[in-house]
PDB file of C-alpha atoms in Angstrom:
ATOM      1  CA  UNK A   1      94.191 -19.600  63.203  1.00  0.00           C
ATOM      2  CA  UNK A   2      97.234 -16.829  64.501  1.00  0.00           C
ATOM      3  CA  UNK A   3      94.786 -14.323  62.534  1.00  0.00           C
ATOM      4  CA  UNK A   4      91.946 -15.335  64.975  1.00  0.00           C
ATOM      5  CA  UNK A   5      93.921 -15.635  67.759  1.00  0.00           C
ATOM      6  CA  UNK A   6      95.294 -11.799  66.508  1.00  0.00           C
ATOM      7  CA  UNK A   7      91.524 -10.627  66.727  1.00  0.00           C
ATOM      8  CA  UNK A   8      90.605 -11.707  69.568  1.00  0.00           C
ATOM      9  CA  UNK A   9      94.145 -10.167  71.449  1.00  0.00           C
ATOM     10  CA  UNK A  10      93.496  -6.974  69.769  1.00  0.00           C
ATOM     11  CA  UNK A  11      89.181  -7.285  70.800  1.00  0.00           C
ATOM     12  CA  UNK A  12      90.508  -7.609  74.355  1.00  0.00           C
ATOM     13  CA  UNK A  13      93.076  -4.841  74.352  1.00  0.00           C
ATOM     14  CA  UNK A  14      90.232  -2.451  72.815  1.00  0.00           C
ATOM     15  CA  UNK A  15      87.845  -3.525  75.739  1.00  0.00           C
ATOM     16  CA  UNK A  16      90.209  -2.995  78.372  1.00  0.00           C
ATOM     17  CA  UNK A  17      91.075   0.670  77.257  1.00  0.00           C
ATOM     18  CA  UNK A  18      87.660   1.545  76.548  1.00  0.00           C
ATOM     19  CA  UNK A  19      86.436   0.397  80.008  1.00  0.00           C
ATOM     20  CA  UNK A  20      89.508   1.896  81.946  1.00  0.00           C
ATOM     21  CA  UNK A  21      88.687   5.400  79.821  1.00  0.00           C
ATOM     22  CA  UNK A  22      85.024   5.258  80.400  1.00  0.00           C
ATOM     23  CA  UNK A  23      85.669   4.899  84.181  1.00  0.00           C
ATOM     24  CA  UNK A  24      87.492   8.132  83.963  1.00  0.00           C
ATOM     25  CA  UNK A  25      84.552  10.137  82.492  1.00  0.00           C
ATOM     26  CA  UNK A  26      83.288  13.021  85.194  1.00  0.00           C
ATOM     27  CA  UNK A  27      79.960  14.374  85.026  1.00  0.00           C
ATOM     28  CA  UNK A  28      79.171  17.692  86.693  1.00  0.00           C
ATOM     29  CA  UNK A  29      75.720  18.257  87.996  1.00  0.00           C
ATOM     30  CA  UNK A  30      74.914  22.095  89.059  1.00  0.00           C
ATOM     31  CA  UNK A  31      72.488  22.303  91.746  1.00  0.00           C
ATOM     32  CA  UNK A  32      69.201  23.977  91.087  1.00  0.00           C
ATOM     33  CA  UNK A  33      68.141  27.458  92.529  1.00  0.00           C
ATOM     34  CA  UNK A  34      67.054  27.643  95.989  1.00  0.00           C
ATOM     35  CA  UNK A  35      68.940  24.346  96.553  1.00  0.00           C
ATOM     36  CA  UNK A  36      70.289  24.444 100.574  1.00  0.00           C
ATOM     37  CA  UNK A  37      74.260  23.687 100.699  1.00  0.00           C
ATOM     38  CA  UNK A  38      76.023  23.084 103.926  1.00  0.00           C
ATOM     39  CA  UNK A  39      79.542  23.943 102.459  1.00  0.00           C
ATOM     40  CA  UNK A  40      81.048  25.530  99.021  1.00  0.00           C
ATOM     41  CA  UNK A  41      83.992  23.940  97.609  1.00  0.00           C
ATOM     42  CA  UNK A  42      86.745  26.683  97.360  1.00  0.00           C
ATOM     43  CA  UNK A  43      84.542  29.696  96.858  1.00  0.00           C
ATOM     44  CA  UNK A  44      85.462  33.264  95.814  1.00  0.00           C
ATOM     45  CA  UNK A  45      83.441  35.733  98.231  1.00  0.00           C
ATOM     46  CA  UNK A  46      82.296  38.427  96.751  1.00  0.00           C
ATOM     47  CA  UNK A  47      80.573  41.143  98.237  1.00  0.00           C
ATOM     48  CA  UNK A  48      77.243  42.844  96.205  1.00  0.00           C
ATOM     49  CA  UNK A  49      75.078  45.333  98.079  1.00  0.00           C
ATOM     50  CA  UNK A  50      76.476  44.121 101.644  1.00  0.00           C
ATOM     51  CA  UNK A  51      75.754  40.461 101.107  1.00  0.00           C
ATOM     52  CA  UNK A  52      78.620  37.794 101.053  1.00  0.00           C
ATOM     53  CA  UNK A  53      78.083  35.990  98.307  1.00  0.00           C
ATOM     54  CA  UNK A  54      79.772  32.754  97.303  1.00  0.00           C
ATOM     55  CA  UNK A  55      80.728  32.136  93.934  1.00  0.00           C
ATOM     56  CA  UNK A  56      82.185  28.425  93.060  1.00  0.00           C
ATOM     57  CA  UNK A  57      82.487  26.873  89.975  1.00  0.00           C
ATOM     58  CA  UNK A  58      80.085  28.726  88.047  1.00  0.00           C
ATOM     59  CA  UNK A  59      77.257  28.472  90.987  1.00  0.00           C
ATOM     60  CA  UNK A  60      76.287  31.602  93.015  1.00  0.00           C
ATOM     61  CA  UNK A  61      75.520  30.891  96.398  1.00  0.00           C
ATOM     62  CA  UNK A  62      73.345  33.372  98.869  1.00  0.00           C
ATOM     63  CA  UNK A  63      74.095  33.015 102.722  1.00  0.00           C
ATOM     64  CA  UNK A  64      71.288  31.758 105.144  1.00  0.00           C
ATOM     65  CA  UNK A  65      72.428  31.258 108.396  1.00  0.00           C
ATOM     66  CA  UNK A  66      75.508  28.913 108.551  1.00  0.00           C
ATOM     67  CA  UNK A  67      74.309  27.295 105.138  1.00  0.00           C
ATOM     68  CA  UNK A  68      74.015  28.534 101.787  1.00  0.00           C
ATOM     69  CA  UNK A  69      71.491  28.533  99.069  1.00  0.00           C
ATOM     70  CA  UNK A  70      71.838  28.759  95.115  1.00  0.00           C
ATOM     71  CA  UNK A  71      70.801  31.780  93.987  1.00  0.00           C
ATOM     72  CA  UNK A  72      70.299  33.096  90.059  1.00  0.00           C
ATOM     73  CA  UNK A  73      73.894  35.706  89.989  1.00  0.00           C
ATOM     74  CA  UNK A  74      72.645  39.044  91.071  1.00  0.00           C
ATOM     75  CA  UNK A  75      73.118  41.716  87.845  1.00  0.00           C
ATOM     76  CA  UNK A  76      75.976  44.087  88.738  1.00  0.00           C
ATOM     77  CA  UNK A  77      77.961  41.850  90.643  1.00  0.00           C
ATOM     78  CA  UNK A  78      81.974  41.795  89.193  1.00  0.00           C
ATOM     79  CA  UNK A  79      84.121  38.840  89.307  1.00  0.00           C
ATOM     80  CA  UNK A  80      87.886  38.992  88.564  1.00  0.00           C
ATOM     81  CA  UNK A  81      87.875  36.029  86.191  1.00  0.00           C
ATOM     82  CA  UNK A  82      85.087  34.150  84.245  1.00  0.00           C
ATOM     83  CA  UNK A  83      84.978  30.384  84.904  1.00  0.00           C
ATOM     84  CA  UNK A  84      86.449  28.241  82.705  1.00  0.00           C
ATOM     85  CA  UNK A  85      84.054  26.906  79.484  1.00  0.00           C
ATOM     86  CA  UNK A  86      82.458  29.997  79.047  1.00  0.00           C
ATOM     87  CA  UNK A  87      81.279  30.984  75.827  1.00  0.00           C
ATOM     88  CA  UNK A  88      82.267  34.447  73.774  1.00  0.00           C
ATOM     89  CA  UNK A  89      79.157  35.841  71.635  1.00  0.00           C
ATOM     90  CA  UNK A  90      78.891  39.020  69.569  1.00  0.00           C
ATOM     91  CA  UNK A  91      75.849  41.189  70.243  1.00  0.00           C
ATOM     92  CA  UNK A  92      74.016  42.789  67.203  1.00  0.00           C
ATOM     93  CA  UNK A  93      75.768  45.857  67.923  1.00  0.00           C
ATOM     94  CA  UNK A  94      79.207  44.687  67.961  1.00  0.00           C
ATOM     95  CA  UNK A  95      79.297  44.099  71.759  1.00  0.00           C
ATOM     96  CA  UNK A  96      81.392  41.351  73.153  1.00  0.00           C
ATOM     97  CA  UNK A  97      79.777  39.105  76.022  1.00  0.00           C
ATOM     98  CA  UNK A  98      80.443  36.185  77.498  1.00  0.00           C
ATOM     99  CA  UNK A  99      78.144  33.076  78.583  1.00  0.00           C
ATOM    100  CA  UNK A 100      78.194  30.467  81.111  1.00  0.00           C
ATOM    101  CA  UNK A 101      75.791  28.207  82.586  1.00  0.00           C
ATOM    102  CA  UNK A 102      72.853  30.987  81.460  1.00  0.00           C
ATOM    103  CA  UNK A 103      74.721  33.524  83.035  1.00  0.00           C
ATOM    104  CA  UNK A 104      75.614  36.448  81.219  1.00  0.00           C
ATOM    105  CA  UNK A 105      78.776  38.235  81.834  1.00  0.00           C
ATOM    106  CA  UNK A 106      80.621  41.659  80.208  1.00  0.00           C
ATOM    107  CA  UNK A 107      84.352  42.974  80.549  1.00  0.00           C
ATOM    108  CA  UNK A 108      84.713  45.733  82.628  1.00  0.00           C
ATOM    109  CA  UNK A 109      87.857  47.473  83.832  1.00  0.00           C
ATOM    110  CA  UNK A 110      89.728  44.768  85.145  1.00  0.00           C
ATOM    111  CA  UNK A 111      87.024  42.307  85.538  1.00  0.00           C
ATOM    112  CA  UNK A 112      83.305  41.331  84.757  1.00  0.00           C
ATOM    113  CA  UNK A 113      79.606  42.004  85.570  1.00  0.00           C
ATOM    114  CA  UNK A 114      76.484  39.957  85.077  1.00  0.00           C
ATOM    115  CA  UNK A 115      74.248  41.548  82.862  1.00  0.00           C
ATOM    116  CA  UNK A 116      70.995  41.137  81.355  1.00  0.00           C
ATOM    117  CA  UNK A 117      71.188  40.455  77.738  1.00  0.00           C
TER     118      UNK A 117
END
């Protein structure tokens, strides 16, 4: 009977972390090109042929009016650091890139530019 009793304490314990850890679980969603924002969460502006564009948390955002839209990231355009997750992959010809969320990115001086790979 304490065996049982031992289960079922232990059954409960388990249940109660699992729940309070599953609660904690965050899922990102990245909005789809040409979706209309009203306001970027902490973005880095960066400016590519005399457009302000926003760049936050992997999304690139195009200005239109006071809003902004998501935009595909323009090719040539340098950021200081790559966002965090991104993936390292060796080219055929030894090259070193860099991937995140589709976009492709290459080191460059002190920073890097989206490419087409």
């Amino acid at each position: 009977m304490k065996n049982l009793k031992l289960v079922f304490v232990l059954l409960f314990l388990f249940g109660i972390v699992s729940s309070i850890t599953a609660q904690r679980e965050v899922v990102q969603v990245y909005p789809k090109h040409g979706t209309v924002v009203t306001k970027v969460h902490k973005p880095k502006v960066v400016v590519h042929n005399k457009v302000n564009f926003r760049f936050a948390d992997g999304v690139w955002y195009k200005p239109r009016g006071s809003k902004f839209v998501v935009c595909a990231a323009p090719v040539g355009i340098q950021i200081r650091h790559l966002p965090r997750g991104n993936k390292v992959v060796k080219l055929r010809n030894g090259r070193k890139v860099y991937k995140y969320k589709g976009i492709w990115y290459k080191k460059q001086g002190r920073g890097y530019v989206v490419v087409n790979v």
